[in-house]
N, CA, C and O atoms as a MOPAC input file, in Angstrom:
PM7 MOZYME 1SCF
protein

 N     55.80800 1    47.34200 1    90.64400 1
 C     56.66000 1    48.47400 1    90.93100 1
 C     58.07300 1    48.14700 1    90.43600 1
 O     58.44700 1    47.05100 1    90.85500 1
 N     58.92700 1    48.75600 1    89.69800 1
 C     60.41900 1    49.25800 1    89.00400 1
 C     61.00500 1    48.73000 1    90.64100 1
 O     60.69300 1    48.58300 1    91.82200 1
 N     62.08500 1    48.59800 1    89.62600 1
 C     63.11500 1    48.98800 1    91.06200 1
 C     63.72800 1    50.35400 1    91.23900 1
 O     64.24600 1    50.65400 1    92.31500 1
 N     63.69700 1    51.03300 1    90.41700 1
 C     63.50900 1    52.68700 1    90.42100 1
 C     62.73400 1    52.75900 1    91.60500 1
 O     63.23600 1    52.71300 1    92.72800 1
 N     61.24400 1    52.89600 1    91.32500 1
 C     60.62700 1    52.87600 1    92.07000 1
 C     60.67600 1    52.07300 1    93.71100 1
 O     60.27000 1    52.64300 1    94.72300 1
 N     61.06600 1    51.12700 1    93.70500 1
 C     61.27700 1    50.84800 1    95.00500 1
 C     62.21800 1    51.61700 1    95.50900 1
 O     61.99900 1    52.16400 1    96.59000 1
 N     63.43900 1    51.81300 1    94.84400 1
 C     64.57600 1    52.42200 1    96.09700 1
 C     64.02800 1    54.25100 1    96.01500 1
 O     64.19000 1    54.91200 1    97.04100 1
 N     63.53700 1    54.79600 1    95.02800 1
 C     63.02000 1    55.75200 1    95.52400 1
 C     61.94800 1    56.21700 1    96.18000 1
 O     61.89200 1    57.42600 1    96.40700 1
 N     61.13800 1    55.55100 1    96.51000 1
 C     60.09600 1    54.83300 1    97.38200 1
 C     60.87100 1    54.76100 1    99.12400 1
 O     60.44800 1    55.38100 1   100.09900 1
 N     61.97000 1    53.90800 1    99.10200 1
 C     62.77200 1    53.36700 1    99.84600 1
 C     63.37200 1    54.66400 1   100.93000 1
 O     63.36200 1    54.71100 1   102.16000 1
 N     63.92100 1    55.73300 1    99.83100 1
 C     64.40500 1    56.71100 1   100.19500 1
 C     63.69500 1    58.25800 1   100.70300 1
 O     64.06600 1    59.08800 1   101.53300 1
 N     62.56100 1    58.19400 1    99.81800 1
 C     61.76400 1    59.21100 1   100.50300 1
 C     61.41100 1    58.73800 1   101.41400 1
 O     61.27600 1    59.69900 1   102.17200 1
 N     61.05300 1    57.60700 1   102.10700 1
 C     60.35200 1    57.13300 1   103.40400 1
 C     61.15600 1    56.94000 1   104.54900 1
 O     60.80700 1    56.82400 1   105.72300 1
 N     62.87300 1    56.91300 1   103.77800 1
 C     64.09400 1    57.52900 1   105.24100 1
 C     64.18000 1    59.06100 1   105.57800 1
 O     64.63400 1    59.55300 1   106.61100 1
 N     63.49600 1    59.90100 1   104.17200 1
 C     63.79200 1    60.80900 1   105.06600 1
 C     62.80100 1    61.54500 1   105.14200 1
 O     62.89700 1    62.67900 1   104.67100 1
 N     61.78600 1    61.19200 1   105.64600 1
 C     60.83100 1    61.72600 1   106.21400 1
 C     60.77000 1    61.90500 1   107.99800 1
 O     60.80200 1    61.05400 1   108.88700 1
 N     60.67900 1    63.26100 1   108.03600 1
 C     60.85800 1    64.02000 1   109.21400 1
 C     59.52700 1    64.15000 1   110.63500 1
 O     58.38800 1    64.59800 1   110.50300 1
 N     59.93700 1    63.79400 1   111.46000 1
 C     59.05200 1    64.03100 1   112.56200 1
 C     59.21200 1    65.21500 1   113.04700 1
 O     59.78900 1    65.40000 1   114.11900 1
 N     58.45200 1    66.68500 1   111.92200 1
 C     58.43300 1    67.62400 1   112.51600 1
 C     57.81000 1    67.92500 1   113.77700 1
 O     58.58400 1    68.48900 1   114.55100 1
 N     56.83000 1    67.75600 1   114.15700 1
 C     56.62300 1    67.74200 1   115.69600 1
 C     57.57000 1    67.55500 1   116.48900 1
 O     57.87300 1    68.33300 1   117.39400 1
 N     57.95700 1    66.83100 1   116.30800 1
 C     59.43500 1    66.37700 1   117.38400 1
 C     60.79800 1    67.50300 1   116.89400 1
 O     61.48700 1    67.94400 1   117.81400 1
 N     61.00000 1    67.75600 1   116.02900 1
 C     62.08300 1    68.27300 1   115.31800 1
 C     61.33100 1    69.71900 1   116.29400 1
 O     61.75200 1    70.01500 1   117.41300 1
 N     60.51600 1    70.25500 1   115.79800 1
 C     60.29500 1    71.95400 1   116.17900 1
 C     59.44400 1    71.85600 1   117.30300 1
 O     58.81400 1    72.88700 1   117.53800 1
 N     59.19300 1    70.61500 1   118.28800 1
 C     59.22100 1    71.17400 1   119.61000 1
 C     59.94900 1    72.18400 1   120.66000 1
 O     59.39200 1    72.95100 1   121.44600 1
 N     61.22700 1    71.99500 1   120.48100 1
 C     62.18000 1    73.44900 1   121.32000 1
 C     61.72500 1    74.19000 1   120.77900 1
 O     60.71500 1    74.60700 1   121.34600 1
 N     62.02100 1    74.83100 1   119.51800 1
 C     61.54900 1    75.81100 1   118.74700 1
 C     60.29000 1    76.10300 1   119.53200 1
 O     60.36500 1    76.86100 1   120.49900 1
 N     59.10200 1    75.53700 1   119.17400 1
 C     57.73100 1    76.10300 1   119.80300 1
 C     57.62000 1    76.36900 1   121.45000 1
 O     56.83400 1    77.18700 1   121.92700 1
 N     58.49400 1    75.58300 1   122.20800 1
 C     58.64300 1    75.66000 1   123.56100 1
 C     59.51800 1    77.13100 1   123.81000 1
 O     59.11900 1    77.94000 1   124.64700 1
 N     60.28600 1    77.28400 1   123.29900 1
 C     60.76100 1    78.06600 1   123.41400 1
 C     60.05600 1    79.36900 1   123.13800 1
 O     59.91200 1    80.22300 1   124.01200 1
 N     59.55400 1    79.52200 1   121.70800 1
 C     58.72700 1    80.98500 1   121.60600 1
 C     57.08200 1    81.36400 1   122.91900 1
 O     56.51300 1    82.42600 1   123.17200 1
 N     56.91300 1    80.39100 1   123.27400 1
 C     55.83800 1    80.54000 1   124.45500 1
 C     54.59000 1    81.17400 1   124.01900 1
 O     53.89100 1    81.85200 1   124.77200 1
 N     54.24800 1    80.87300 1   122.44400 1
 C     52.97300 1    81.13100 1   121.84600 1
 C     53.17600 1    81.00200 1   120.22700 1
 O     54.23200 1    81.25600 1   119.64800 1
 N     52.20700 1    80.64700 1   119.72900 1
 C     52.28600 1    80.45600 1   118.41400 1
 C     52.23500 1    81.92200 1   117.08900 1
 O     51.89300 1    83.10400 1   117.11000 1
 N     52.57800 1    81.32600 1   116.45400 1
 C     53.21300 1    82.68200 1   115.79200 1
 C     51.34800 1    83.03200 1   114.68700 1
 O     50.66000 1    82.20200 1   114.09100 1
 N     51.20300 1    84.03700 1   114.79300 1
 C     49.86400 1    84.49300 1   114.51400 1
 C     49.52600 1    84.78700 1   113.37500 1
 O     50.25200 1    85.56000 1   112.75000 1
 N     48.50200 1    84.34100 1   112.85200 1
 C     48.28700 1    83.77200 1   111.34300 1
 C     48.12000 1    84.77600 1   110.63400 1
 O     47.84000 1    84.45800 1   109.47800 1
 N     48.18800 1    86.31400 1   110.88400 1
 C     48.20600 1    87.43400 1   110.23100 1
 C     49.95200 1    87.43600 1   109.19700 1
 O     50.28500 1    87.56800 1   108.01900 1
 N     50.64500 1    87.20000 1   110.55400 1
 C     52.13200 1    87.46900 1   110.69800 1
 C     52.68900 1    86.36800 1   109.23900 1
 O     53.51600 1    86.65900 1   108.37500 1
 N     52.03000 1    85.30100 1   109.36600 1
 C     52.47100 1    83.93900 1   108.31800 1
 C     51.27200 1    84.29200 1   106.81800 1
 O     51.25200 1    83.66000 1   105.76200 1
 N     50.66600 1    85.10200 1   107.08100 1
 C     50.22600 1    85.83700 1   105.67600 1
 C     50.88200 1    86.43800 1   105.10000 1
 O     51.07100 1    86.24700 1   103.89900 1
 N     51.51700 1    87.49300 1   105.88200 1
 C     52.81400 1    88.26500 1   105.30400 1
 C     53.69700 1    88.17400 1   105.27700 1
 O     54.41600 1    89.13800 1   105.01500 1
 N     54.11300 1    87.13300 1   105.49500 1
 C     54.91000 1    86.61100 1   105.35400 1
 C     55.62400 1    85.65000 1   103.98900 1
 O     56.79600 1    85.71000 1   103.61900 1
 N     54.74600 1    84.95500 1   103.52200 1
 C     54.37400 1    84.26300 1   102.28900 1
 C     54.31600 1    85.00400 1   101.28200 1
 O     54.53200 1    84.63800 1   100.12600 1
 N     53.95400 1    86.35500 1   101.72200 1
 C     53.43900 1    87.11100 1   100.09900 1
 C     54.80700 1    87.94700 1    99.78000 1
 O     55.33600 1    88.92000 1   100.31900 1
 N     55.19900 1    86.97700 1    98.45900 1
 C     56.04900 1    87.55500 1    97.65800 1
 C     57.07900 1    88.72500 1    97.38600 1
 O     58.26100 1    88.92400 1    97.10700 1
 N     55.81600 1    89.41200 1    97.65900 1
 C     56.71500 1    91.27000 1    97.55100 1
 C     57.31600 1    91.65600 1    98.88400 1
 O     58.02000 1    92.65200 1    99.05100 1
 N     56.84300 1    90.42800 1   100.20100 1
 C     57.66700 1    91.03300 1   101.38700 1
 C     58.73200 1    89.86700 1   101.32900 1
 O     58.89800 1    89.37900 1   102.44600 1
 N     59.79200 1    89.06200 1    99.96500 1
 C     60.33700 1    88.51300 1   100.36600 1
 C     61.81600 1    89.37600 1   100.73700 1
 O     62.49700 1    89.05600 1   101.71100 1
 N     62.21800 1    90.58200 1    99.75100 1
 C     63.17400 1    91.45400 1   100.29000 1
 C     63.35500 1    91.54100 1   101.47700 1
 O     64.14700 1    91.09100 1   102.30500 1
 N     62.29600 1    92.34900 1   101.44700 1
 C     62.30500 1    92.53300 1   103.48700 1
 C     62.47700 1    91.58600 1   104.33500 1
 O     63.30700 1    91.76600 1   105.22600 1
 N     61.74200 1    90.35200 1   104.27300 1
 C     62.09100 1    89.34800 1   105.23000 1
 C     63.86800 1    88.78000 1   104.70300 1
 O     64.44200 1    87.93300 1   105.38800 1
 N     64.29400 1    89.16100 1   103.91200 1
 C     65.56300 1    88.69500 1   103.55200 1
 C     66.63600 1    89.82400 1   104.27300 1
 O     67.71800 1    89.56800 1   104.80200 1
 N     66.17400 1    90.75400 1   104.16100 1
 C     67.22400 1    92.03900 1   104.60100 1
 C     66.82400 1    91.84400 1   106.27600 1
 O     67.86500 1    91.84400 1   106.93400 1
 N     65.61700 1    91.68100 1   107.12100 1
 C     65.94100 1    91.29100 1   108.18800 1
 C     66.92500 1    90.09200 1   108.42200 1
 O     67.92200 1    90.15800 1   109.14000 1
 N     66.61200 1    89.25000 1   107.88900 1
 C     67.61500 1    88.08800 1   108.22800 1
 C     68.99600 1    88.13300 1   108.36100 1
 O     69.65100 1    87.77200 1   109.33800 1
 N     69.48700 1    88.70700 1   107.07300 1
 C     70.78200 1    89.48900 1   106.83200 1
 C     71.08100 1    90.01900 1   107.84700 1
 O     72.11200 1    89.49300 1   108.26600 1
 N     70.67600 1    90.92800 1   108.59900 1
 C     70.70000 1    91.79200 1   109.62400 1
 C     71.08800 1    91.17800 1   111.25000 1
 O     71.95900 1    91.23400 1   112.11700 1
 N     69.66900 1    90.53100 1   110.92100 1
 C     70.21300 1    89.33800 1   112.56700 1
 C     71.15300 1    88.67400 1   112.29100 1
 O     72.04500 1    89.21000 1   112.95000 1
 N     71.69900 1    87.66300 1   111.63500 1
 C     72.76600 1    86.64600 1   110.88800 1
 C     73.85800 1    88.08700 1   111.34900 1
 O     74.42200 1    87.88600 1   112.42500 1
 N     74.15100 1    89.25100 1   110.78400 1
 C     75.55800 1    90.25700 1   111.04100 1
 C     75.37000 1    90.48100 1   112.52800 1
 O     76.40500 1    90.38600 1   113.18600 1
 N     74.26800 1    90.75900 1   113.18100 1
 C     74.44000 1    91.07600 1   114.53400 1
 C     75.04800 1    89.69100 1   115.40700 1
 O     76.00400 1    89.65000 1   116.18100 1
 N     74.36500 1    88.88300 1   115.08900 1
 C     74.60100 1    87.57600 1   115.89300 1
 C     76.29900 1    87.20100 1   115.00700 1
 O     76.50700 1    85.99700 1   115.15400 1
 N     76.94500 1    87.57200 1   114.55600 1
 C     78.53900 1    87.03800 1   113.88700 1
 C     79.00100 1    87.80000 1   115.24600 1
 O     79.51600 1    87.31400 1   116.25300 1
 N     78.46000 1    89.90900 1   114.79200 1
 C     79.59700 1    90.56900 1   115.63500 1
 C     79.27400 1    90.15800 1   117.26900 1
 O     80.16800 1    90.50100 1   118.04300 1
 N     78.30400 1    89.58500 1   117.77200 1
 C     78.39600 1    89.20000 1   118.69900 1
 C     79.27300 1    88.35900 1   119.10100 1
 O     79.92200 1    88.52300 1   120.13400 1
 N     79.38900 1    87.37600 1   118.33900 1
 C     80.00400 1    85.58000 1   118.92000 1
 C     81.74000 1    86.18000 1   118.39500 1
 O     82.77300 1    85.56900 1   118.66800 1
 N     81.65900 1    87.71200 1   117.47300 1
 C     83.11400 1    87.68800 1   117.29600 1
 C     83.80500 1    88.72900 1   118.92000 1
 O     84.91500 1    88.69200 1   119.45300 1
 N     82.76600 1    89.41000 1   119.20400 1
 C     82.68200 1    90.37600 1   120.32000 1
 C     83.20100 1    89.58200 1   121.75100 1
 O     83.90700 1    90.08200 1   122.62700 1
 N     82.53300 1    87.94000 1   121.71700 1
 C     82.64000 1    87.22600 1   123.13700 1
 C     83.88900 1    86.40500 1   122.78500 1
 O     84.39900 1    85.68100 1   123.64000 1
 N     84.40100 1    86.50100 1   121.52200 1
 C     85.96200 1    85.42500 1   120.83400 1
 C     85.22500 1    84.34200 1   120.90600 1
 O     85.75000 1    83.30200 1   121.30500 1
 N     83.72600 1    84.37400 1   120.50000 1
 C     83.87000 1    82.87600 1   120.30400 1
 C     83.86400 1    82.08900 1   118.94300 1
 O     83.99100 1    80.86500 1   118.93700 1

C-alpha cells in the first residue's frame, strides 16, 4: 500500500459515522418510521422540485418564527 493510500485509508476511517447513534433523537423523536411508500417518492427525481419548494417553505416559516420570538 502507497502512502497515498494509507493516509487516505487513514482518513476515510476518521470519518466514518455512527449513524445509529447520530439519528437516534431524530427516530425517537418522530415515534414511527417513515413509510417506504413515502421514501419512494421521495427519491424519484421529478418530485425533487417539490420536495425542494417544501423545504424552502419550512426553512421561511421557521426564520419568521425565531424572527417573531427576537430570537
Amino acid at each position: 500500500m502507497t502512502v497515498r493510500q494509507r493516509l487516505l485509508s487513514y482518513f476515510f476511517n476518521r470519518l466514518r459515522m455512527n449513524y445509529p447513534q447520530i439519528l437516534s433523537p431524530v427516530l425517537n423523536f418522530l415515534h414511527c418510521p417513515t413509510p417506504q411508500a413515502w421514501i419512494v417518492q421521495a427519491r424519484d427525481p421529478q418530485n425533487l422540485p417539490l420536495l425542494l419548494t417544501d423545504h424552502l417553505i419550512c426553512e421561511t416559516e421557521g426564520c419568521a418564527n425565531r424572527v417573531a420570538v427576537g430570537a
